[in-house]
PDB file of C-alpha atoms in Angstrom:
ATOM      1  CA  MET K   1      -7.627   1.413  -1.739  1.00 95.00           C
ATOM      2  CA  VAL K   2      -6.704  -0.952  -4.535  1.00 95.00           C
ATOM      3  CA  THR K   3      -8.370  -4.036  -5.986  1.00 93.00           C
ATOM      4  CA  THR K   4      -6.858  -7.266  -7.190  1.00 93.00           C
ATOM      5  CA  ARG K   5      -8.220 -10.523  -8.578  1.00 91.00           C
ATOM      6  CA  SER K   6      -6.615 -12.795  -5.984  1.00 93.00           C
ATOM      7  CA  ARG K   7      -7.045 -13.262  -2.242  1.00 96.00           C
ATOM      8  CA  ARG K   8      -3.372 -14.178  -1.896  1.00 96.00           C
ATOM      9  CA  ARG K   9      -2.270 -11.012  -3.713  1.00 94.00           C
ATOM     10  CA  ALA K  10      -4.630  -8.874  -1.596  1.00 96.00           C
ATOM     11  CA  GLU K  11      -3.264 -10.330   1.630  1.00 97.00           C
ATOM     12  CA  THR K  12       0.325  -9.947   0.420  1.00 96.00           C
ATOM     13  CA  LEU K  13      -0.265  -6.299  -0.487  1.00 96.00           C
ATOM     14  CA  ALA K  14      -1.956  -5.581   2.853  1.00 97.00           C
ATOM     15  CA  ARG K  15       0.742  -7.282   4.902  1.00 97.00           C
ATOM     16  CA  SER K  16       3.649  -5.738   3.003  1.00 96.00           C
ATOM     17  CA  ALA K  17       2.177  -2.232   3.345  1.00 97.00           C
ATOM     18  CA  VAL K  18       2.037  -2.625   7.126  1.00 97.00           C
ATOM     19  CA  GLU K  19       5.383  -4.423   7.455  1.00 96.00           C
ATOM     20  CA  SER K  20       7.095  -1.629   5.540  1.00 95.00           C
ATOM     21  CA  ARG K  21       5.318   0.919   7.768  1.00 96.00           C
ATOM     22  CA  LEU K  22       3.756   2.607   4.770  1.00 96.00           C
ATOM     23  CA  ALA K  23       0.371   1.891   6.349  1.00 97.00           C
ATOM     24  CA  ALA K  24      -0.686   1.702   9.980  1.00 97.00           C
ATOM     25  CA  ARG K  25      -3.208  -0.987   9.119  1.00 97.00           C
ATOM     26  CA  ALA K  26      -4.530  -2.679   6.035  1.00 98.00           C
ATOM     27  CA  HIS K  27      -7.563  -4.827   5.306  1.00 97.00           C
ATOM     28  CA  ALA K  28      -8.024  -7.390   2.562  1.00 97.00           C
ATOM     29  CA  ALA K  29     -11.755  -7.765   1.945  1.00 97.00           C
ATOM     30  CA  GLY K  30     -13.629  -9.915  -0.492  1.00 96.00           C
ATOM     31  CA  PRO K  31     -14.420 -11.442  -2.687  1.00 96.00           C
ATOM     32  CA  ASN K  32     -16.536  -8.712  -4.193  1.00 95.00           C
ATOM     33  CA  HIS K  33     -18.263  -8.879  -7.523  1.00 95.00           C
ATOM     34  CA  GLY K  34     -18.523  -5.977  -9.897  1.00 92.00           C
ATOM     35  CA  PHE K  35     -18.936  -5.143 -13.532  1.00 95.00           C
ATOM     36  CA  GLN K  36     -16.615  -3.431 -15.974  1.00 92.00           C
ATOM     37  CA  TRP K  37     -15.968  -3.110 -19.654  1.00 93.00           C
ATOM     38  CA  ILE K  38     -13.588  -5.737 -20.989  1.00 92.00           C
ATOM     39  CA  GLY K  39     -13.170  -5.277 -24.700  1.00 94.00           C
ATOM     40  CA  SER K  40     -16.587  -4.605 -26.207  1.00 97.00           C
ATOM     41  CA  ALA K  41     -18.680  -6.240 -23.480  1.00 97.00           C
ATOM     42  CA  VAL K  42     -19.565  -5.673 -19.857  1.00 98.00           C
ATOM     43  CA  ALA K  43     -18.110  -8.495 -17.795  1.00 97.00           C
ATOM     44  CA  ARG K  44     -18.682  -9.642 -14.238  1.00 96.00           C
ATOM     45  CA  VAL K  45     -15.417  -9.554 -12.294  1.00 94.00           C
ATOM     46  CA  ARG K  46     -14.432 -11.005  -8.941  1.00 95.00           C
ATOM     47  CA  GLU K  47     -12.047  -8.855  -6.949  1.00 94.00           C
ATOM     48  CA  TRP K  48     -10.550  -8.378  -3.514  1.00 95.00           C
ATOM     49  CA  GLN K  49     -10.173  -4.908  -2.046  1.00 95.00           C
ATOM     50  CA  VAL K  50      -7.166  -3.775  -0.055  1.00 96.00           C
ATOM     51  CA  TRP K  51      -7.789  -0.799   2.220  1.00 97.00           C
ATOM     52  CA  CYS K  52      -4.755   0.878   3.775  1.00 97.00           C
ATOM     53  CA  ALA K  53      -4.674   3.614   6.417  1.00 97.00           C
ATOM     54  CA  THR K  54      -1.715   5.949   6.032  1.00 96.00           C
ATOM     55  CA  THR K  55      -0.724   9.577   6.353  1.00 95.00           C
ATOM     56  CA  GLU K  56      -0.463  12.319   3.778  1.00 93.00           C
ATOM     57  CA  ALA K  57       3.322  12.143   4.166  1.00 94.00           C
ATOM     58  CA  ARG K  58       3.469   8.417   3.296  1.00 95.00           C
ATOM     59  CA  TYR K  59       0.762   8.286   0.616  1.00 95.00           C
ATOM     60  CA  ASP K  60       2.995   8.612  -2.460  1.00 95.00           C
ATOM     61  CA  GLU K  61       5.314   5.874  -1.182  1.00 95.00           C
ATOM     62  CA  LEU K  62       2.354   3.628  -0.366  1.00 96.00           C
ATOM     63  CA  ALA K  63       0.747   4.168  -3.781  1.00 95.00           C
ATOM     64  CA  ALA K  64       4.053   3.364  -5.501  1.00 94.00           C
ATOM     65  CA  HIS K  65       4.478   0.240  -3.342  1.00 95.00           C
ATOM     66  CA  LEU K  66       0.968  -0.999  -4.154  1.00 95.00           C
ATOM     67  CA  ALA K  67       1.413  -0.353  -7.881  1.00 92.00           C
ATOM     68  CA  ALA K  68       4.840  -2.041  -7.979  1.00 92.00           C
ATOM     69  CA  ASN K  69       3.629  -5.145  -6.134  1.00 92.00           C
ATOM     70  CA  HIS K  70       0.159  -5.378  -7.623  1.00 88.00           C
ATOM     71  CA  GLY K  71       1.015  -7.901 -10.319  1.00 80.00           C
ATOM     72  CA  GLU K  72      -1.594  -6.786 -12.832  1.00 78.00           C
ATOM     73  CA  GLN K  73      -1.397  -4.395 -15.772  1.00 74.00           C
ATOM     74  CA  LEU K  74      -3.371  -1.611 -14.096  1.00 77.00           C
ATOM     75  CA  ALA K  75      -3.211  -1.044 -10.356  1.00 79.00           C
ATOM     76  CA  ASP K  76      -6.223   1.146  -9.682  1.00 86.00           C
ATOM     77  CA  VAL K  77      -4.936   2.811  -6.516  1.00 91.00           C
ATOM     78  CA  VAL K  78      -7.640   5.161  -5.258  1.00 92.00           C
ATOM     79  CA  ARG K  79      -7.071   7.723  -2.529  1.00 93.00           C
ATOM     80  CA  ILE K  80      -9.824   8.572  -0.082  1.00 93.00           C
ATOM     81  CA  ALA K  81      -8.784  11.366   2.257  1.00 91.00           C
ATOM     82  CA  ILE K  82      -9.687  11.327   5.941  1.00 88.00           C
ATOM     83  CA  ASP K  83     -11.853  14.382   6.478  1.00 87.00           C
ATOM     84  CA  ALA K  84     -12.204  13.967  10.205  1.00 91.00           C
ATOM     85  CA  ALA K  85     -11.065  11.489  12.819  1.00 94.00           C
ATOM     86  CA  PRO K  86     -10.521  11.428  16.565  1.00 96.00           C
ATOM     87  CA  PRO K  87      -7.193  13.031  17.539  1.00 95.00           C
ATOM     88  CA  GLN K  88      -6.052   9.779  19.184  1.00 96.00           C
ATOM     89  CA  TYR K  89      -6.525   7.905  15.902  1.00 95.00           C
ATOM     90  CA  LEU K  90      -4.518  10.472  13.957  1.00 94.00           C
ATOM     91  CA  LEU K  91      -1.702  10.315  16.539  1.00 94.00           C
ATOM     92  CA  TRP K  92      -1.693   6.512  16.279  1.00 95.00           C
ATOM     93  CA  LEU K  93      -1.709   6.677  12.479  1.00 94.00           C
ATOM     94  CA  ASN K  94       1.295   8.987  12.476  1.00 94.00           C
ATOM     95  CA  ALA K  95       3.201   6.916  15.037  1.00 94.00           C
ATOM     96  CA  GLU K  96       2.657   3.660  13.146  1.00 95.00           C
ATOM     97  CA  THR K  97       3.804   5.005   9.789  1.00 95.00           C
ATOM     98  CA  VAL K  98       7.145   6.502  10.776  1.00 90.00           C
ATOM     99  CA  SER K  99      10.052   4.601   9.331  1.00 76.00           C
ATOM    100  CA  THR K 100      11.959   4.330  12.618  1.00 65.00           C
ATOM    101  CA  GLY K 101      11.386   4.554  16.331  1.00 56.00           C
ATOM    102  CA  PRO K 102       9.109   2.788  18.796  1.00 54.00           C
ATOM    103  CA  ARG K 103       5.762   1.476  17.673  1.00 57.00           C
ATOM    104  CA  THR K 104       2.645   2.289  19.656  1.00 57.00           C
ATOM    105  CA  GLY K 105       1.191  -1.191  19.097  1.00 56.00           C
ATOM    106  CA  GLU K 106       3.971  -2.972  20.979  1.00 50.00           C
TER     107      GLU K 106
END
């Protein structure tokens, strides 16, 4: 998961992660409002979240891709591991994130 300040950037990140097969799917959600320290004051920020589903094997590449294409000074890429999922989902996730070969979604 990563956040960005722009809907366009969120959608671009989500789409490029899937097109490059670094993620099986990605969602751009928002806008969300939060609070963070900016300088010496707490500020209200508007952000979009990008959620990507990938495998352990592709995570480092995905994180690097998101950081490189984020467009802001700090790309706060956060990893949330899948503890449990149906076997069919995990098979689909693996099939959709291989760099070559047939896709299951076609």
